[in-house]
């Protein structure tokens, strides 16, 4: 708490950045408080991160999803590739002599399907979720374009898509990711729908998704095509090859022999 007070200006800047990020991805809009149902509170989570050798404060807005009135009726599915699927990707890289890599999608839970898209897929009604910002945040929200005259007494923030903290956020993101991959003509393996293969017509790439962590191996040309297609939808990706951590396991691939070790 004392650190937050000591760096109050940096904290405020981090909050504004996070609010603008939510707005950029179309996560919330304004809605009249009268008649709004399922209004949840939210909290800020702060942490220090190293960025380009500099220690900076990052703020994450988290809706308190456990207070969601519909929480018990919401699917909490989070796409995770199986353990044998994870091993299969490693063995394929070693067998074919392909690069093994991992990619991370920034702000993944803010880039999922909207509630309207989820409703269209499931055939159910569009889910309504609204929230209030934590105390002291209102003056900072008014720095965001379109919210300059926001009145918390008369308005709430309406979730147009599941955001961080809501139980259906992982499902919404996974639905968007799989939709993009199927559009590239990748195919889901019947025994594990989070393990996907790409044939042209011979096998050129194998990848597995563990929520927002994606592990892949394939021909260089196929990897480049995959990264380009994902970046068009999700923005700049963090891509690591040969040595990385994925799902808590360190992967090390020898660039000469392409042998893979994990620990």
PDB file of C-alpha atoms in Angstrom:
ATOM      1  CA  UNK A   1       0.000   0.000   0.000  1.00  0.00           C
ATOM      2  CA  UNK A   2       2.826   2.410   0.863  1.00  0.00           C
ATOM      3  CA  UNK A   3       4.468   1.641  -2.502  1.00  0.00           C
ATOM      4  CA  UNK A   4       1.260   2.572  -4.307  1.00  0.00           C
ATOM      5  CA  UNK A   5       1.161   5.905  -2.482  1.00  0.00           C
ATOM      6  CA  UNK A   6       4.835   6.525  -3.156  1.00  0.00           C
ATOM      7  CA  UNK A   7       4.342   5.946  -6.904  1.00  0.00           C
ATOM      8  CA  UNK A   8       0.814   7.376  -7.154  1.00  0.00           C
ATOM      9  CA  UNK A   9       1.320   9.099 -10.516  1.00  0.00           C
ATOM     10  CA  UNK A  10       2.680   5.922 -12.094  1.00  0.00           C
ATOM     11  CA  UNK A  11      -0.271   3.991 -10.629  1.00  0.00           C
ATOM     12  CA  UNK A  12      -2.748   6.463 -12.142  1.00  0.00           C
ATOM     13  CA  UNK A  13      -1.035   6.226 -15.535  1.00  0.00           C
ATOM     14  CA  UNK A  14      -1.187   2.413 -15.355  1.00  0.00           C
ATOM     15  CA  UNK A  15      -4.916   2.514 -14.544  1.00  0.00           C
ATOM     16  CA  UNK A  16      -5.653   4.824 -17.487  1.00  0.00           C
ATOM     17  CA  UNK A  17      -3.631   2.545 -19.783  1.00  0.00           C
ATOM     18  CA  UNK A  18      -5.635  -0.499 -18.657  1.00  0.00           C
ATOM     19  CA  UNK A  19      -8.967   1.285 -19.112  1.00  0.00           C
ATOM     20  CA  UNK A  20      -7.952   2.395 -22.604  1.00  0.00           C
ATOM     21  CA  UNK A  21      -6.936  -1.198 -23.385  1.00  0.00           C
ATOM     22  CA  UNK A  22     -10.383  -2.489 -22.361  1.00  0.00           C
ATOM     23  CA  UNK A  23     -11.954   0.232 -24.510  1.00  0.00           C
ATOM     24  CA  UNK A  24      -9.632  -0.561 -27.441  1.00  0.00           C
ATOM     25  CA  UNK A  25     -10.718  -4.210 -27.456  1.00  0.00           C
ATOM     26  CA  UNK A  26     -14.406  -3.276 -27.175  1.00  0.00           C
ATOM     27  CA  UNK A  27     -14.844  -4.859 -23.751  1.00  0.00           C
ATOM     28  CA  UNK A  28     -17.232  -2.329 -22.220  1.00  0.00           C
ATOM     29  CA  UNK A  29     -19.693   0.419 -23.068  1.00  0.00           C
ATOM     30  CA  UNK A  30     -21.998   2.785 -21.188  1.00  0.00           C
ATOM     31  CA  UNK A  31     -25.388   1.642 -19.954  1.00  0.00           C
ATOM     32  CA  UNK A  32     -28.099   3.304 -17.869  1.00  0.00           C
ATOM     33  CA  UNK A  33     -28.048   2.054 -14.291  1.00  0.00           C
ATOM     34  CA  UNK A  34     -31.845   1.995 -14.182  1.00  0.00           C
ATOM     35  CA  UNK A  35     -32.929  -1.438 -15.382  1.00  0.00           C
ATOM     36  CA  UNK A  36     -29.376  -2.843 -15.456  1.00  0.00           C
ATOM     37  CA  UNK A  37     -29.142  -6.274 -13.855  1.00  0.00           C
ATOM     38  CA  UNK A  38     -26.205  -8.333 -12.681  1.00  0.00           C
ATOM     39  CA  UNK A  39     -24.041  -5.387 -11.590  1.00  0.00           C
ATOM     40  CA  UNK A  40     -20.733  -6.593 -10.125  1.00  0.00           C
ATOM     41  CA  UNK A  41     -17.912  -4.688  -8.477  1.00  0.00           C
ATOM     42  CA  UNK A  42     -14.287  -4.847  -9.609  1.00  0.00           C
ATOM     43  CA  UNK A  43     -10.805  -4.429  -8.186  1.00  0.00           C
ATOM     44  CA  UNK A  44      -7.379  -3.346  -9.339  1.00  0.00           C
ATOM     45  CA  UNK A  45      -4.422  -5.714  -9.223  1.00  0.00           C
ATOM     46  CA  UNK A  46      -1.014  -4.028  -9.401  1.00  0.00           C
ATOM     47  CA  UNK A  47       2.386  -5.560  -9.972  1.00  0.00           C
ATOM     48  CA  UNK A  48       5.858  -4.514 -10.989  1.00  0.00           C
ATOM     49  CA  UNK A  49       7.208  -5.725 -14.331  1.00  0.00           C
ATOM     50  CA  UNK A  50      10.505  -5.319 -16.107  1.00  0.00           C
ATOM     51  CA  UNK A  51      10.042  -3.714 -19.530  1.00  0.00           C
ATOM     52  CA  UNK A  52      13.132  -2.989 -21.653  1.00  0.00           C
ATOM     53  CA  UNK A  53      15.291  -3.063 -18.538  1.00  0.00           C
ATOM     54  CA  UNK A  54      13.053  -0.643 -16.646  1.00  0.00           C
ATOM     55  CA  UNK A  55      10.817  -1.476 -13.666  1.00  0.00           C
ATOM     56  CA  UNK A  56       7.260  -0.280 -14.335  1.00  0.00           C
ATOM     57  CA  UNK A  57       3.875  -0.675 -12.642  1.00  0.00           C
ATOM     58  CA  UNK A  58       1.157  -2.605 -14.452  1.00  0.00           C
ATOM     59  CA  UNK A  59      -2.512  -2.403 -13.471  1.00  0.00           C
ATOM     60  CA  UNK A  60      -5.022  -5.140 -14.234  1.00  0.00           C
ATOM     61  CA  UNK A  61      -8.750  -4.523 -13.961  1.00  0.00           C
ATOM     62  CA  UNK A  62     -10.460  -7.636 -12.607  1.00  0.00           C
ATOM     63  CA  UNK A  63     -14.222  -8.037 -12.418  1.00  0.00           C
ATOM     64  CA  UNK A  64     -15.137 -10.040  -9.307  1.00  0.00           C
ATOM     65  CA  UNK A  65     -16.726 -12.899 -11.196  1.00  0.00           C
ATOM     66  CA  UNK A  66     -17.626 -14.904  -8.088  1.00  0.00           C
ATOM     67  CA  UNK A  67     -20.384 -12.326  -7.518  1.00  0.00           C
ATOM     68  CA  UNK A  68     -21.842 -12.928 -10.982  1.00  0.00           C
ATOM     69  CA  UNK A  69     -25.551 -13.771 -10.585  1.00  0.00           C
ATOM     70  CA  UNK A  70     -25.293 -16.219 -13.490  1.00  0.00           C
ATOM     71  CA  UNK A  71     -22.007 -17.806 -12.393  1.00  0.00           C
ATOM     72  CA  UNK A  72     -23.577 -21.209 -11.687  1.00  0.00           C
ATOM     73  CA  UNK A  73     -25.099 -21.345 -15.166  1.00  0.00           C
ATOM     74  CA  UNK A  74     -22.024 -20.216 -17.081  1.00  0.00           C
ATOM     75  CA  UNK A  75     -19.709 -22.645 -18.843  1.00  0.00           C
ATOM     76  CA  UNK A  76     -16.231 -22.430 -17.301  1.00  0.00           C
ATOM     77  CA  UNK A  77     -14.592 -24.353 -20.162  1.00  0.00           C
ATOM     78  CA  UNK A  78     -10.955 -23.407 -20.733  1.00  0.00           C
ATOM     79  CA  UNK A  79      -9.254 -25.023 -23.718  1.00  0.00           C
ATOM     80  CA  UNK A  80      -6.247 -27.035 -22.558  1.00  0.00           C
ATOM     81  CA  UNK A  81      -4.255 -29.482 -24.645  1.00  0.00           C
ATOM     82  CA  UNK A  82      -3.779 -32.883 -22.983  1.00  0.00           C
ATOM     83  CA  UNK A  83      -0.473 -34.096 -21.557  1.00  0.00           C
ATOM     84  CA  UNK A  84      -0.042 -36.635 -24.326  1.00  0.00           C
ATOM     85  CA  UNK A  85      -0.768 -33.850 -26.829  1.00  0.00           C
ATOM     86  CA  UNK A  86       1.984 -31.739 -25.269  1.00  0.00           C
ATOM     87  CA  UNK A  87       4.425 -34.656 -25.573  1.00  0.00           C
ATOM     88  CA  UNK A  88       3.340 -35.356 -29.141  1.00  0.00           C
ATOM     89  CA  UNK A  89       4.310 -31.816 -30.198  1.00  0.00           C
ATOM     90  CA  UNK A  90       7.767 -32.293 -28.655  1.00  0.00           C
ATOM     91  CA  UNK A  91       8.332 -35.678 -30.288  1.00  0.00           C
ATOM     92  CA  UNK A  92       7.147 -34.384 -33.674  1.00  0.00           C
ATOM     93  CA  UNK A  93       9.680 -31.538 -33.483  1.00  0.00           C
ATOM     94  CA  UNK A  94      12.495 -33.999 -32.743  1.00  0.00           C
ATOM     95  CA  UNK A  95      11.345 -36.527 -35.355  1.00  0.00           C
ATOM     96  CA  UNK A  96      10.975 -34.056 -38.245  1.00  0.00           C
ATOM     97  CA  UNK A  97      13.806 -31.743 -37.206  1.00  0.00           C
ATOM     98  CA  UNK A  98      11.407 -28.803 -36.874  1.00  0.00           C
ATOM     99  CA  UNK A  99      11.657 -25.770 -34.617  1.00  0.00           C
ATOM    100  CA  UNK A 100       9.813 -26.041 -31.322  1.00  0.00           C
ATOM    101  CA  UNK A 101       8.347 -22.797 -30.067  1.00  0.00           C
ATOM    102  CA  UNK A 102       5.799 -21.021 -27.928  1.00  0.00           C
ATOM    103  CA  UNK A 103       3.749 -17.897 -28.526  1.00  0.00           C
ATOM    104  CA  UNK A 104       1.891 -15.699 -26.087  1.00  0.00           C
ATOM    105  CA  UNK A 105      -1.121 -13.548 -26.943  1.00  0.00           C
ATOM    106  CA  UNK A 106      -1.159 -10.280 -25.014  1.00  0.00           C
ATOM    107  CA  UNK A 107      -4.384  -9.427 -23.141  1.00  0.00           C
ATOM    108  CA  UNK A 108      -5.891 -12.675 -24.408  1.00  0.00           C
ATOM    109  CA  UNK A 109      -8.948 -12.593 -22.123  1.00  0.00           C
ATOM    110  CA  UNK A 110      -9.896  -9.188 -23.531  1.00  0.00           C
ATOM    111  CA  UNK A 111      -9.766 -10.440 -27.118  1.00  0.00           C
ATOM    112  CA  UNK A 112     -12.363 -13.190 -27.036  1.00  0.00           C
ATOM    113  CA  UNK A 113     -15.771 -13.491 -28.654  1.00  0.00           C
ATOM    114  CA  UNK A 114     -18.443 -10.955 -27.693  1.00  0.00           C
ATOM    115  CA  UNK A 115     -21.520 -11.985 -25.722  1.00  0.00           C
ATOM    116  CA  UNK A 116     -23.554 -11.641 -28.933  1.00  0.00           C
ATOM    117  CA  UNK A 117     -21.184 -13.998 -30.781  1.00  0.00           C
ATOM    118  CA  UNK A 118     -21.273 -16.485 -27.890  1.00  0.00           C
ATOM    119  CA  UNK A 119     -25.078 -16.371 -27.897  1.00  0.00           C
ATOM    120  CA  UNK A 120     -25.172 -16.951 -31.663  1.00  0.00           C
ATOM    121  CA  UNK A 121     -22.936 -20.013 -31.261  1.00  0.00           C
ATOM    122  CA  UNK A 122     -24.870 -21.523 -28.365  1.00  0.00           C
ATOM    123  CA  UNK A 123     -28.385 -20.499 -29.373  1.00  0.00           C
ATOM    124  CA  UNK A 124     -28.962 -18.965 -25.944  1.00  0.00           C
ATOM    125  CA  UNK A 125     -29.894 -15.440 -24.935  1.00  0.00           C
ATOM    126  CA  UNK A 126     -27.224 -12.740 -24.845  1.00  0.00           C
ATOM    127  CA  UNK A 127     -25.825 -12.692 -21.318  1.00  0.00           C
ATOM    128  CA  UNK A 128     -25.958  -9.426 -19.380  1.00  0.00           C
ATOM    129  CA  UNK A 129     -23.046  -8.454 -17.162  1.00  0.00           C
ATOM    130  CA  UNK A 130     -22.358  -4.957 -15.825  1.00  0.00           C
ATOM    131  CA  UNK A 131     -19.808  -3.648 -13.348  1.00  0.00           C
ATOM    132  CA  UNK A 132     -18.721  -0.661 -11.283  1.00  0.00           C
ATOM    133  CA  UNK A 133     -15.123   0.501 -11.073  1.00  0.00           C
ATOM    134  CA  UNK A 134     -13.331   0.465  -7.705  1.00  0.00           C
ATOM    135  CA  UNK A 135     -13.611   3.663  -5.626  1.00  0.00           C
ATOM    136  CA  UNK A 136     -11.334   6.487  -6.769  1.00  0.00           C
ATOM    137  CA  UNK A 137     -11.203   5.360 -10.408  1.00  0.00           C
ATOM    138  CA  UNK A 138     -13.932   7.596 -11.835  1.00  0.00           C
ATOM    139  CA  UNK A 139     -11.742  10.638 -12.579  1.00  0.00           C
ATOM    140  CA  UNK A 140      -9.360   8.321 -14.466  1.00  0.00           C
ATOM    141  CA  UNK A 141     -12.172   6.729 -16.497  1.00  0.00           C
ATOM    142  CA  UNK A 142     -13.133  10.210 -17.697  1.00  0.00           C
ATOM    143  CA  UNK A 143      -9.737  10.434 -19.409  1.00  0.00           C
ATOM    144  CA  UNK A 144     -10.875   7.690 -21.804  1.00  0.00           C
ATOM    145  CA  UNK A 145     -12.472   8.870 -25.048  1.00  0.00           C
ATOM    146  CA  UNK A 146     -16.250   8.538 -24.930  1.00  0.00           C
ATOM    147  CA  UNK A 147     -16.415   8.499 -21.128  1.00  0.00           C
ATOM    148  CA  UNK A 148     -15.584  12.147 -20.400  1.00  0.00           C
ATOM    149  CA  UNK A 149     -18.979  12.823 -18.796  1.00  0.00           C
ATOM    150  CA  UNK A 150     -19.624   9.358 -17.354  1.00  0.00           C
ATOM    151  CA  UNK A 151     -21.941   9.569 -14.318  1.00  0.00           C
ATOM    152  CA  UNK A 152     -21.634   6.570 -11.939  1.00  0.00           C
ATOM    153  CA  UNK A 153     -24.872   7.536 -10.175  1.00  0.00           C
ATOM    154  CA  UNK A 154     -26.841   7.064 -13.389  1.00  0.00           C
ATOM    155  CA  UNK A 155     -24.664   4.652 -15.393  1.00  0.00           C
ATOM    156  CA  UNK A 156     -22.799   1.367 -15.184  1.00  0.00           C
ATOM    157  CA  UNK A 157     -20.126  -0.163 -17.383  1.00  0.00           C
ATOM    158  CA  UNK A 158     -21.669  -2.853 -19.553  1.00  0.00           C
ATOM    159  CA  UNK A 159     -19.561  -5.870 -20.574  1.00  0.00           C
ATOM    160  CA  UNK A 160     -19.847  -6.345 -24.330  1.00  0.00           C
ATOM    161  CA  UNK A 161     -17.532  -9.353 -23.999  1.00  0.00           C
ATOM    162  CA  UNK A 162     -16.251 -11.324 -20.997  1.00  0.00           C
ATOM    163  CA  UNK A 163     -13.332  -9.546 -19.348  1.00  0.00           C
ATOM    164  CA  UNK A 164     -10.666 -10.610 -16.877  1.00  0.00           C
ATOM    165  CA  UNK A 165     -12.223 -12.197 -13.800  1.00  0.00           C
ATOM    166  CA  UNK A 166     -15.414 -13.457 -15.441  1.00  0.00           C
ATOM    167  CA  UNK A 167     -15.849 -17.209 -15.626  1.00  0.00           C
ATOM    168  CA  UNK A 168     -16.670 -17.279 -19.332  1.00  0.00           C
ATOM    169  CA  UNK A 169     -13.590 -15.249 -20.391  1.00  0.00           C
ATOM    170  CA  UNK A 170     -11.426 -18.356 -21.113  1.00  0.00           C
ATOM    171  CA  UNK A 171     -14.186 -19.922 -23.220  1.00  0.00           C
ATOM    172  CA  UNK A 172     -14.699 -16.687 -25.167  1.00  0.00           C
ATOM    173  CA  UNK A 173     -11.000 -16.416 -25.964  1.00  0.00           C
ATOM    174  CA  UNK A 174     -10.659 -20.075 -26.907  1.00  0.00           C
ATOM    175  CA  UNK A 175     -13.648 -19.759 -29.232  1.00  0.00           C
ATOM    176  CA  UNK A 176     -11.999 -16.830 -31.021  1.00  0.00           C
ATOM    177  CA  UNK A 177      -8.629 -18.603 -31.266  1.00  0.00           C
ATOM    178  CA  UNK A 178     -10.115 -21.825 -32.642  1.00  0.00           C
ATOM    179  CA  UNK A 179     -12.221 -19.839 -35.131  1.00  0.00           C
ATOM    180  CA  UNK A 180      -9.077 -18.162 -36.501  1.00  0.00           C
ATOM    181  CA  UNK A 181      -7.164 -21.450 -36.697  1.00  0.00           C
ATOM    182  CA  UNK A 182     -10.004 -23.281 -38.459  1.00  0.00           C
ATOM    183  CA  UNK A 183     -10.094 -20.379 -40.918  1.00  0.00           C
ATOM    184  CA  UNK A 184      -6.466 -21.224 -41.759  1.00  0.00           C
ATOM    185  CA  UNK A 185      -7.586 -24.811 -42.492  1.00  0.00           C
ATOM    186  CA  UNK A 186      -5.976 -26.351 -39.410  1.00  0.00           C
ATOM    187  CA  UNK A 187      -7.862 -29.420 -38.176  1.00  0.00           C
ATOM    188  CA  UNK A 188      -8.659 -30.428 -34.606  1.00  0.00           C
ATOM    189  CA  UNK A 189      -7.525 -33.910 -33.579  1.00  0.00           C
ATOM    190  CA  UNK A 190     -10.584 -36.028 -32.692  1.00  0.00           C
ATOM    191  CA  UNK A 191      -9.061 -37.312 -29.438  1.00  0.00           C
ATOM    192  CA  UNK A 192      -8.015 -33.797 -28.308  1.00  0.00           C
ATOM    193  CA  UNK A 193      -9.732 -30.767 -29.811  1.00  0.00           C
ATOM    194  CA  UNK A 194      -7.029 -28.403 -28.475  1.00  0.00           C
ATOM    195  CA  UNK A 195      -4.374 -30.259 -30.492  1.00  0.00           C
ATOM    196  CA  UNK A 196      -4.436 -29.098 -34.107  1.00  0.00           C
ATOM    197  CA  UNK A 197      -2.612 -30.205 -37.246  1.00  0.00           C
ATOM    198  CA  UNK A 198      -2.015 -28.442 -40.554  1.00  0.00           C
ATOM    199  CA  UNK A 199      -1.674 -30.432 -43.759  1.00  0.00           C
ATOM    200  CA  UNK A 200      -0.902 -29.011 -47.234  1.00  0.00           C
ATOM    201  CA  UNK A 201      -1.586 -31.916 -47.973  1.00  0.00           C
ATOM    202  CA  UNK A 202       1.477 -33.290 -46.134  1.00  0.00           C
ATOM    203  CA  UNK A 203       1.886 -32.419 -42.456  1.00  0.00           C
ATOM    204  CA  UNK A 204       3.527 -28.987 -42.057  1.00  0.00           C
ATOM    205  CA  UNK A 205       2.629 -27.940 -38.483  1.00  0.00           C
ATOM    206  CA  UNK A 206       1.332 -29.261 -35.160  1.00  0.00           C
ATOM    207  CA  UNK A 207       0.204 -26.983 -32.333  1.00  0.00           C
ATOM    208  CA  UNK A 208      -1.551 -27.151 -28.989  1.00  0.00           C
ATOM    209  CA  UNK A 209      -3.410 -24.467 -27.046  1.00  0.00           C
ATOM    210  CA  UNK A 210      -3.410 -24.256 -23.256  1.00  0.00           C
ATOM    211  CA  UNK A 211      -5.803 -21.312 -22.729  1.00  0.00           C
ATOM    212  CA  UNK A 212      -3.635 -18.421 -24.002  1.00  0.00           C
ATOM    213  CA  UNK A 213      -0.316 -20.325 -24.211  1.00  0.00           C
ATOM    214  CA  UNK A 214       0.283 -21.872 -27.622  1.00  0.00           C
ATOM    215  CA  UNK A 215       3.052 -24.396 -28.321  1.00  0.00           C
ATOM    216  CA  UNK A 216       3.920 -25.275 -31.902  1.00  0.00           C
ATOM    217  CA  UNK A 217       6.322 -27.085 -34.186  1.00  0.00           C
ATOM    218  CA  UNK A 218       6.432 -27.070 -37.944  1.00  0.00           C
ATOM    219  CA  UNK A 219       8.158 -26.026 -41.123  1.00  0.00           C
ATOM    220  CA  UNK A 220       9.569 -22.486 -40.985  1.00  0.00           C
ATOM    221  CA  UNK A 221       7.205 -21.297 -43.722  1.00  0.00           C
ATOM    222  CA  UNK A 222       4.150 -22.690 -41.925  1.00  0.00           C
ATOM    223  CA  UNK A 223       5.217 -21.155 -38.588  1.00  0.00           C
ATOM    224  CA  UNK A 224       5.650 -17.751 -40.248  1.00  0.00           C
ATOM    225  CA  UNK A 225       2.202 -18.035 -41.847  1.00  0.00           C
ATOM    226  CA  UNK A 226       0.622 -19.005 -38.520  1.00  0.00           C
ATOM    227  CA  UNK A 227       2.221 -16.089 -36.653  1.00  0.00           C
ATOM    228  CA  UNK A 228       1.237 -13.601 -39.362  1.00  0.00           C
ATOM    229  CA  UNK A 229      -2.394 -14.766 -39.340  1.00  0.00           C
ATOM    230  CA  UNK A 230      -2.654 -14.611 -35.534  1.00  0.00           C
ATOM    231  CA  UNK A 231      -1.033 -11.168 -35.376  1.00  0.00           C
ATOM    232  CA  UNK A 232      -3.621  -9.811 -37.828  1.00  0.00           C
ATOM    233  CA  UNK A 233      -6.331 -10.695 -35.305  1.00  0.00           C
ATOM    234  CA  UNK A 234      -4.646 -10.469 -31.883  1.00  0.00           C
ATOM    235  CA  UNK A 235      -1.826  -7.949 -32.435  1.00  0.00           C
ATOM    236  CA  UNK A 236       1.900  -8.400 -31.865  1.00  0.00           C
ATOM    237  CA  UNK A 237       2.762 -11.786 -30.359  1.00  0.00           C
ATOM    238  CA  UNK A 238       5.588 -12.786 -28.060  1.00  0.00           C
ATOM    239  CA  UNK A 239       7.250 -15.678 -29.897  1.00  0.00           C
ATOM    240  CA  UNK A 240       9.987 -17.838 -28.354  1.00  0.00           C
ATOM    241  CA  UNK A 241      11.829 -20.668 -30.091  1.00  0.00           C
ATOM    242  CA  UNK A 242      14.171 -23.467 -28.962  1.00  0.00           C
ATOM    243  CA  UNK A 243      14.192 -22.458 -25.256  1.00  0.00           C
ATOM    244  CA  UNK A 244      11.092 -21.374 -23.337  1.00  0.00           C
ATOM    245  CA  UNK A 245       8.707 -22.223 -20.507  1.00  0.00           C
ATOM    246  CA  UNK A 246       5.255 -23.519 -21.356  1.00  0.00           C
ATOM    247  CA  UNK A 247       2.668 -24.615 -18.774  1.00  0.00           C
ATOM    248  CA  UNK A 248       5.317 -24.548 -16.059  1.00  0.00           C
ATOM    249  CA  UNK A 249       7.683 -26.845 -17.975  1.00  0.00           C
ATOM    250  CA  UNK A 250      11.007 -25.637 -19.368  1.00  0.00           C
ATOM    251  CA  UNK A 251      11.611 -26.776 -22.957  1.00  0.00           C
ATOM    252  CA  UNK A 252      15.138 -26.797 -24.396  1.00  0.00           C
ATOM    253  CA  UNK A 253      15.778 -27.769 -28.021  1.00  0.00           C
ATOM    254  CA  UNK A 254      19.269 -28.202 -29.406  1.00  0.00           C
ATOM    255  CA  UNK A 255      19.478 -25.972 -32.545  1.00  0.00           C
ATOM    256  CA  UNK A 256      21.914 -28.444 -34.147  1.00  0.00           C
ATOM    257  CA  UNK A 257      20.285 -31.834 -33.533  1.00  0.00           C
ATOM    258  CA  UNK A 258      16.734 -30.543 -32.807  1.00  0.00           C
ATOM    259  CA  UNK A 259      16.557 -32.932 -29.827  1.00  0.00           C
ATOM    260  CA  UNK A 260      14.146 -31.759 -27.142  1.00  0.00           C
ATOM    261  CA  UNK A 261      14.633 -31.868 -23.378  1.00  0.00           C
ATOM    262  CA  UNK A 262      12.030 -30.840 -20.784  1.00  0.00           C
ATOM    263  CA  UNK A 263      12.336 -30.223 -17.038  1.00  0.00           C
TER     264      UNK A 263
END
